[in-house]
């Protein structure tokens, strides 16, 4: 089989057996095409570890970050694991390699005042009513962009204040929906077009596109007078950091975000510490620095 045919089979396997989203599959395909371009005339089954190492070094020299290289290497490793398991390949040339580490940047979050300023802007059109429902749900429940875009009416229970979503790794979780988010959603559902099960319909009975949601959020932020570069992950981060600051329950935040490992969620404790450190520096008499 050609590399393109093997890739198509691999993506079908990831989608049908592991339940990965279309967006994730597109990312895998893009990373695999980099490998195909770099290997030239060498066959997939004859690539060696030193060949992969040389490719990574070349990509690093072109300016790719350690994070991007780690993601790409992970995609390549997973592909070769599949080839060994399903297509009789004898080795995985990526197994012993590790990409260089990049400093882990803290996620950006809105302050509570900025969040209030954003969400208390009143809509005066049906489109803005939809946008406010999107923003309120993001901040109330910390959903991923793909989870919100593809949300269906059957997943939403405003009576009990819950939303059921299936996230990464095909894992389902139930997340609370706050009172204000439920009110905003109820207002939107009264005006929402019928004929589709999606909570936020797009064109042709499909769901609203992720890019469209991103653009509408930026427009809403501008309308609310916020200079922040608002995108869906900002509200997800704001949800997590504000909830952790008020509750201190890291495990609950992990479950609501749908993180497989609590180590992923622990980055929000650093956000919380930054908040406390600023308050300490501003208020503690022994924290004042001499000028």
mmCIF file of C-alpha atoms in Angstrom:
data_model
loop_
_atom_site.group_PDB
_atom_site.id
_atom_site.type_symbol
_atom_site.label_atom_id
_atom_site.label_comp_id
_atom_site.label_asym_id
_atom_site.label_seq_id
_atom_site.Cartn_x
_atom_site.Cartn_y
_atom_site.Cartn_z
ATOM 1 C CA UNK A 1 0.000 0.000 0.000
ATOM 2 C CA UNK A 2 1.139 3.545 -0.681
ATOM 3 C CA UNK A 3 1.769 5.958 2.230
ATOM 4 C CA UNK A 4 -1.417 7.836 1.272
ATOM 5 C CA UNK A 5 -3.485 4.625 1.381
ATOM 6 C CA UNK A 6 -1.975 3.616 4.728
ATOM 7 C CA UNK A 7 -2.741 7.066 6.114
ATOM 8 C CA UNK A 8 -6.352 6.834 4.931
ATOM 9 C CA UNK A 9 -6.715 3.451 6.653
ATOM 10 C CA UNK A 10 -5.140 4.831 9.827
ATOM 11 C CA UNK A 11 -7.471 7.831 9.944
ATOM 12 C CA UNK A 12 -10.461 5.532 9.430
ATOM 13 C CA UNK A 13 -9.233 3.422 12.357
ATOM 14 C CA UNK A 14 -8.813 6.488 14.592
ATOM 15 C CA UNK A 15 -12.259 7.771 13.722
ATOM 16 C CA UNK A 16 -14.231 4.515 13.958
ATOM 17 C CA UNK A 17 -12.430 2.635 16.740
ATOM 18 C CA UNK A 18 -11.051 5.451 18.904
ATOM 19 C CA UNK A 19 -13.792 7.990 18.284
ATOM 20 C CA UNK A 20 -11.513 10.941 17.502
ATOM 21 C CA UNK A 21 -13.111 14.097 16.129
ATOM 22 C CA UNK A 22 -12.797 15.260 12.529
ATOM 23 C CA UNK A 23 -10.691 18.212 13.681
ATOM 24 C CA UNK A 24 -8.238 15.871 15.445
ATOM 25 C CA UNK A 25 -8.071 13.602 12.405
ATOM 26 C CA UNK A 26 -7.227 16.595 10.203
ATOM 27 C CA UNK A 27 -4.374 17.485 12.566
ATOM 28 C CA UNK A 28 -3.039 13.918 12.413
ATOM 29 C CA UNK A 29 -3.230 13.940 8.619
ATOM 30 C CA UNK A 30 -1.328 17.231 8.427
ATOM 31 C CA UNK A 31 1.452 15.919 10.684
ATOM 32 C CA UNK A 32 1.733 12.693 8.719
ATOM 33 C CA UNK A 33 2.064 14.564 5.434
ATOM 34 C CA UNK A 34 5.099 16.327 6.883
ATOM 35 C CA UNK A 35 6.680 12.908 7.459
ATOM 36 C CA UNK A 36 5.858 11.810 3.909
ATOM 37 C CA UNK A 37 7.384 14.998 2.489
ATOM 38 C CA UNK A 38 10.559 14.656 4.552
ATOM 39 C CA UNK A 39 11.227 10.984 3.852
ATOM 40 C CA UNK A 40 11.609 11.554 0.102
ATOM 41 C CA UNK A 41 12.107 8.293 -1.794
ATOM 42 C CA UNK A 42 12.740 6.195 1.323
ATOM 43 C CA UNK A 43 10.008 3.656 2.112
ATOM 44 C CA UNK A 44 8.061 3.860 5.372
ATOM 45 C CA UNK A 45 9.142 0.370 6.411
ATOM 46 C CA UNK A 46 12.851 1.157 5.989
ATOM 47 C CA UNK A 47 12.997 4.468 7.873
ATOM 48 C CA UNK A 48 15.320 4.263 10.863
ATOM 49 C CA UNK A 49 15.526 6.158 14.134
ATOM 50 C CA UNK A 50 18.396 8.289 12.842
ATOM 51 C CA UNK A 51 16.255 9.305 9.860
ATOM 52 C CA UNK A 52 13.454 10.495 12.145
ATOM 53 C CA UNK A 53 15.968 12.298 14.364
ATOM 54 C CA UNK A 54 17.396 14.089 11.315
ATOM 55 C CA UNK A 55 13.905 15.152 10.206
ATOM 56 C CA UNK A 56 13.112 16.555 13.654
ATOM 57 C CA UNK A 57 16.401 18.439 13.738
ATOM 58 C CA UNK A 58 15.630 19.983 10.366
ATOM 59 C CA UNK A 59 12.153 21.043 11.476
ATOM 60 C CA UNK A 60 13.585 22.506 14.665
ATOM 61 C CA UNK A 61 16.095 24.490 12.609
ATOM 62 C CA UNK A 62 13.167 25.846 10.583
ATOM 63 C CA UNK A 63 11.705 27.305 13.784
ATOM 64 C CA UNK A 64 9.216 24.689 14.978
ATOM 65 C CA UNK A 65 8.777 24.804 18.746
ATOM 66 C CA UNK A 66 9.377 21.892 21.054
ATOM 67 C CA UNK A 67 5.626 21.635 21.604
ATOM 68 C CA UNK A 68 4.931 21.379 17.866
ATOM 69 C CA UNK A 69 7.702 18.814 17.418
ATOM 70 C CA UNK A 70 6.399 16.754 20.347
ATOM 71 C CA UNK A 71 2.905 16.733 18.845
ATOM 72 C CA UNK A 72 4.271 15.748 15.436
ATOM 73 C CA UNK A 73 6.490 13.007 16.851
ATOM 74 C CA UNK A 74 3.540 11.647 18.820
ATOM 75 C CA UNK A 75 1.497 11.468 15.611
ATOM 76 C CA UNK A 76 4.308 9.681 13.789
ATOM 77 C CA UNK A 77 4.821 7.249 16.674
ATOM 78 C CA UNK A 78 1.114 6.415 16.789
ATOM 79 C CA UNK A 79 1.040 5.843 13.033
ATOM 80 C CA UNK A 80 3.976 3.431 13.194
ATOM 81 C CA UNK A 81 2.421 1.648 16.162
ATOM 82 C CA UNK A 82 -0.647 1.085 13.985
ATOM 83 C CA UNK A 83 1.518 -0.142 11.079
ATOM 84 C CA UNK A 84 3.266 -2.666 13.342
ATOM 85 C CA UNK A 85 -0.041 -3.861 14.775
ATOM 86 C CA UNK A 86 -2.130 -3.985 11.602
ATOM 87 C CA UNK A 87 0.216 -4.080 8.603
ATOM 88 C CA UNK A 88 3.123 -6.292 9.619
ATOM 89 C CA UNK A 89 5.799 -3.613 10.073
ATOM 90 C CA UNK A 90 8.688 -4.889 12.185
ATOM 91 C CA UNK A 91 9.773 -1.778 14.082
ATOM 92 C CA UNK A 92 8.769 1.709 15.184
ATOM 93 C CA UNK A 93 11.620 4.167 14.449
ATOM 94 C CA UNK A 94 10.036 6.802 16.720
ATOM 95 C CA UNK A 95 9.923 4.755 19.915
ATOM 96 C CA UNK A 96 13.213 5.866 21.474
ATOM 97 C CA UNK A 97 12.978 9.532 20.474
ATOM 98 C CA UNK A 98 11.868 12.489 22.574
ATOM 99 C CA UNK A 99 11.212 15.996 21.296
ATOM 100 C CA UNK A 100 12.835 18.975 23.045
ATOM 101 C CA UNK A 101 10.673 20.459 25.788
ATOM 102 C CA UNK A 102 9.223 23.933 25.501
ATOM 103 C CA UNK A 103 8.383 26.122 28.489
ATOM 104 C CA UNK A 104 4.745 25.568 29.383
ATOM 105 C CA UNK A 105 2.911 28.854 29.078
ATOM 106 C CA UNK A 106 0.130 29.636 31.494
ATOM 107 C CA UNK A 107 -3.282 29.826 29.846
ATOM 108 C CA UNK A 108 -4.713 33.320 29.693
ATOM 109 C CA UNK A 109 -7.908 33.947 31.601
ATOM 110 C CA UNK A 110 -10.222 36.919 31.976
ATOM 111 C CA UNK A 111 -10.502 38.546 35.370
ATOM 112 C CA UNK A 112 -13.896 38.246 37.113
ATOM 113 C CA UNK A 113 -14.550 41.927 36.307
ATOM 114 C CA UNK A 114 -13.753 41.406 32.620
ATOM 115 C CA UNK A 115 -15.986 38.337 32.548
ATOM 116 C CA UNK A 116 -18.828 40.311 34.111
ATOM 117 C CA UNK A 117 -18.334 43.118 31.599
ATOM 118 C CA UNK A 118 -18.475 40.605 28.755
ATOM 119 C CA UNK A 119 -21.514 38.651 29.868
ATOM 120 C CA UNK A 120 -23.652 41.543 31.096
ATOM 121 C CA UNK A 121 -23.752 43.123 27.645
ATOM 122 C CA UNK A 122 -27.411 42.860 26.613
ATOM 123 C CA UNK A 123 -28.339 41.402 23.202
ATOM 124 C CA UNK A 124 -30.828 43.238 21.007
ATOM 125 C CA UNK A 125 -31.025 40.864 18.045
ATOM 126 C CA UNK A 126 -31.621 37.121 17.611
ATOM 127 C CA UNK A 127 -28.018 36.657 16.514
ATOM 128 C CA UNK A 128 -26.721 38.360 19.654
ATOM 129 C CA UNK A 129 -29.078 36.275 21.796
ATOM 130 C CA UNK A 130 -27.413 33.194 20.301
ATOM 131 C CA UNK A 131 -23.952 34.642 20.907
ATOM 132 C CA UNK A 132 -24.690 35.373 24.555
ATOM 133 C CA UNK A 133 -25.947 31.794 25.018
ATOM 134 C CA UNK A 134 -22.675 30.530 23.537
ATOM 135 C CA UNK A 135 -20.574 32.741 25.822
ATOM 136 C CA UNK A 136 -22.581 31.897 28.928
ATOM 137 C CA UNK A 137 -22.332 28.159 28.224
ATOM 138 C CA UNK A 138 -18.580 28.342 27.616
ATOM 139 C CA UNK A 139 -18.006 30.153 30.895
ATOM 140 C CA UNK A 140 -20.600 28.172 32.869
ATOM 141 C CA UNK A 141 -19.468 24.688 31.885
ATOM 142 C CA UNK A 142 -15.923 24.989 30.492
ATOM 143 C CA UNK A 143 -16.697 23.099 27.284
ATOM 144 C CA UNK A 144 -14.204 22.635 24.498
ATOM 145 C CA UNK A 145 -14.973 24.465 21.257
ATOM 146 C CA UNK A 146 -15.771 21.245 19.380
ATOM 147 C CA UNK A 147 -18.042 20.062 22.200
ATOM 148 C CA UNK A 148 -20.071 23.275 22.145
ATOM 149 C CA UNK A 149 -20.230 23.561 18.351
ATOM 150 C CA UNK A 150 -21.556 19.998 17.958
ATOM 151 C CA UNK A 151 -23.904 20.127 20.965
ATOM 152 C CA UNK A 152 -27.380 18.684 20.362
ATOM 153 C CA UNK A 153 -30.673 19.350 22.134
ATOM 154 C CA UNK A 154 -30.685 15.788 23.451
ATOM 155 C CA UNK A 155 -27.496 16.539 25.413
ATOM 156 C CA UNK A 156 -28.954 19.587 27.142
ATOM 157 C CA UNK A 157 -31.212 19.396 30.209
ATOM 158 C CA UNK A 158 -32.057 22.900 31.403
ATOM 159 C CA UNK A 159 -34.534 21.577 33.991
ATOM 160 C CA UNK A 160 -31.811 19.775 35.933
ATOM 161 C CA UNK A 161 -29.132 22.240 34.832
ATOM 162 C CA UNK A 162 -26.840 19.730 33.131
ATOM 163 C CA UNK A 163 -25.123 19.208 29.802
ATOM 164 C CA UNK A 164 -23.764 15.833 28.667
ATOM 165 C CA UNK A 165 -20.766 15.953 26.331
ATOM 166 C CA UNK A 166 -18.419 13.421 24.781
ATOM 167 C CA UNK A 167 -14.865 14.715 24.684
ATOM 168 C CA UNK A 168 -11.414 13.438 23.834
ATOM 169 C CA UNK A 169 -10.982 9.690 23.786
ATOM 170 C CA UNK A 170 -14.750 9.288 23.341
ATOM 171 C CA UNK A 171 -15.245 9.876 27.084
ATOM 172 C CA UNK A 172 -18.634 11.162 28.211
ATOM 173 C CA UNK A 173 -19.068 13.517 31.152
ATOM 174 C CA UNK A 174 -21.909 15.478 32.707
ATOM 175 C CA UNK A 175 -21.226 19.128 33.520
ATOM 176 C CA UNK A 176 -23.432 21.588 35.443
ATOM 177 C CA UNK A 177 -25.040 24.499 33.612
ATOM 178 C CA UNK A 178 -25.291 27.635 35.742
ATOM 179 C CA UNK A 179 -28.510 29.583 36.265
ATOM 180 C CA UNK A 180 -27.537 32.493 34.018
ATOM 181 C CA UNK A 181 -26.345 30.176 31.274
ATOM 182 C CA UNK A 182 -29.593 28.234 31.493
ATOM 183 C CA UNK A 183 -31.582 31.480 31.194
ATOM 184 C CA UNK A 184 -29.541 32.605 28.180
ATOM 185 C CA UNK A 185 -29.976 29.209 26.533
ATOM 186 C CA UNK A 186 -33.721 29.211 27.201
ATOM 187 C CA UNK A 187 -34.030 32.630 25.538
ATOM 188 C CA UNK A 188 -32.041 31.402 22.542
ATOM 189 C CA UNK A 189 -34.065 28.187 22.210
ATOM 190 C CA UNK A 190 -37.236 30.253 21.889
ATOM 191 C CA UNK A 191 -35.813 31.996 18.787
ATOM 192 C CA UNK A 192 -33.666 29.155 17.473
ATOM 193 C CA UNK A 193 -34.419 27.830 13.949
ATOM 194 C CA UNK A 194 -36.168 24.463 13.883
ATOM 195 C CA UNK A 195 -35.459 21.463 11.688
ATOM 196 C CA UNK A 196 -32.172 20.388 13.285
ATOM 197 C CA UNK A 197 -31.150 18.850 16.605
ATOM 198 C CA UNK A 198 -28.100 21.095 16.972
ATOM 199 C CA UNK A 199 -28.369 23.689 19.730
ATOM 200 C CA UNK A 200 -26.443 26.158 17.568
ATOM 201 C CA UNK A 201 -27.373 25.437 13.938
ATOM 202 C CA UNK A 202 -25.315 26.576 10.993
ATOM 203 C CA UNK A 203 -26.128 26.315 7.315
ATOM 204 C CA UNK A 204 -27.872 23.359 5.748
ATOM 205 C CA UNK A 205 -28.950 21.834 9.082
ATOM 206 C CA UNK A 206 -25.316 21.396 10.097
ATOM 207 C CA UNK A 207 -23.932 22.761 13.340
ATOM 208 C CA UNK A 208 -22.396 26.210 13.556
ATOM 209 C CA UNK A 209 -18.755 26.061 12.458
ATOM 210 C CA UNK A 210 -15.939 26.464 14.958
ATOM 211 C CA UNK A 211 -14.386 29.309 12.982
ATOM 212 C CA UNK A 212 -17.726 31.127 12.923
ATOM 213 C CA UNK A 213 -17.962 30.846 16.713
ATOM 214 C CA UNK A 214 -14.448 32.228 17.114
ATOM 215 C CA UNK A 215 -15.218 35.229 14.907
ATOM 216 C CA UNK A 216 -18.497 35.982 16.681
ATOM 217 C CA UNK A 217 -16.758 35.871 20.065
ATOM 218 C CA UNK A 218 -14.188 38.427 18.944
ATOM 219 C CA UNK A 219 -16.960 40.682 17.672
ATOM 220 C CA UNK A 220 -18.858 40.337 20.947
ATOM 221 C CA UNK A 221 -15.729 41.217 22.960
ATOM 222 C CA UNK A 222 -15.248 44.327 20.855
ATOM 223 C CA UNK A 223 -18.913 45.240 21.364
ATOM 224 C CA UNK A 224 -18.462 44.833 25.135
ATOM 225 C CA UNK A 225 -15.448 47.148 25.084
ATOM 226 C CA UNK A 226 -12.883 44.478 25.961
ATOM 227 C CA UNK A 227 -9.411 44.735 24.499
ATOM 228 C CA UNK A 228 -8.655 41.098 25.308
ATOM 229 C CA UNK A 229 -8.162 38.716 22.378
ATOM 230 C CA UNK A 230 -11.198 36.617 23.160
ATOM 231 C CA UNK A 231 -11.330 33.075 21.864
ATOM 232 C CA UNK A 232 -13.115 29.968 23.180
ATOM 233 C CA UNK A 233 -10.184 28.663 25.214
ATOM 234 C CA UNK A 234 -9.996 31.959 27.125
ATOM 235 C CA UNK A 235 -13.465 31.322 28.543
ATOM 236 C CA UNK A 236 -12.622 27.663 29.237
ATOM 237 C CA UNK A 237 -9.510 28.820 31.128
ATOM 238 C CA UNK A 238 -11.506 31.501 32.927
ATOM 239 C CA UNK A 239 -14.084 28.899 33.991
ATOM 240 C CA UNK A 240 -11.368 26.624 35.375
ATOM 241 C CA UNK A 241 -9.277 29.266 37.153
ATOM 242 C CA UNK A 242 -12.263 31.086 38.696
ATOM 243 C CA UNK A 243 -13.810 27.816 39.869
ATOM 244 C CA UNK A 244 -10.533 26.675 41.389
ATOM 245 C CA UNK A 245 -10.017 30.009 43.142
ATOM 246 C CA UNK A 246 -13.426 29.815 44.769
ATOM 247 C CA UNK A 247 -13.627 26.080 45.517
ATOM 248 C CA UNK A 248 -10.041 24.811 45.753
ATOM 249 C CA UNK A 249 -11.316 21.454 44.434
ATOM 250 C CA UNK A 250 -8.798 20.436 41.786
ATOM 251 C CA UNK A 251 -10.355 17.013 41.236
ATOM 252 C CA UNK A 252 -13.778 18.484 40.495
ATOM 253 C CA UNK A 253 -12.260 20.942 38.013
ATOM 254 C CA UNK A 254 -10.436 18.045 36.334
ATOM 255 C CA UNK A 255 -13.668 16.087 35.920
ATOM 256 C CA UNK A 256 -15.605 19.055 34.556
ATOM 257 C CA UNK A 257 -12.874 19.923 32.046
ATOM 258 C CA UNK A 258 -12.638 16.295 30.928
ATOM 259 C CA UNK A 259 -8.890 16.018 31.549
ATOM 260 C CA UNK A 260 -7.613 12.441 31.539
ATOM 261 C CA UNK A 261 -4.806 13.315 33.955
ATOM 262 C CA UNK A 262 -4.912 15.651 36.931
ATOM 263 C CA UNK A 263 -1.417 16.850 35.988
ATOM 264 C CA UNK A 264 -3.033 18.676 33.042
ATOM 265 C CA UNK A 265 -5.416 20.439 35.413
ATOM 266 C CA UNK A 266 -2.676 21.367 37.870
ATOM 267 C CA UNK A 267 -1.565 24.223 35.635
ATOM 268 C CA UNK A 268 -4.562 26.126 36.993
ATOM 269 C CA UNK A 269 -3.084 25.989 40.485
ATOM 270 C CA UNK A 270 -0.251 28.108 39.097
ATOM 271 C CA UNK A 271 -2.800 30.615 37.843
ATOM 272 C CA UNK A 272 -4.376 30.662 41.289
ATOM 273 C CA UNK A 273 -0.997 31.182 42.932
ATOM 274 C CA UNK A 274 -0.284 34.136 40.653
ATOM 275 C CA UNK A 275 -3.566 35.707 41.806
ATOM 276 C CA UNK A 276 -2.641 35.177 45.462
ATOM 277 C CA UNK A 277 0.916 36.432 44.948
ATOM 278 C CA UNK A 278 -0.341 39.694 43.444
ATOM 279 C CA UNK A 279 -2.710 40.205 46.374
ATOM 280 C CA UNK A 280 0.126 39.490 48.814
ATOM 281 C CA UNK A 281 2.504 41.905 47.114
ATOM 282 C CA UNK A 282 -0.138 44.617 47.112
ATOM 283 C CA UNK A 283 -1.330 44.228 50.697
ATOM 284 C CA UNK A 284 1.326 42.694 52.949
ATOM 285 C CA UNK A 285 3.417 45.334 54.709
ATOM 286 C CA UNK A 286 6.551 43.176 54.527
ATOM 287 C CA UNK A 287 6.118 42.569 50.802
ATOM 288 C CA UNK A 288 6.765 46.169 49.774
ATOM 289 C CA UNK A 289 9.924 46.467 47.772
ATOM 290 C CA UNK A 290 12.296 49.288 48.473
ATOM 291 C CA UNK A 291 12.625 51.855 45.708
#
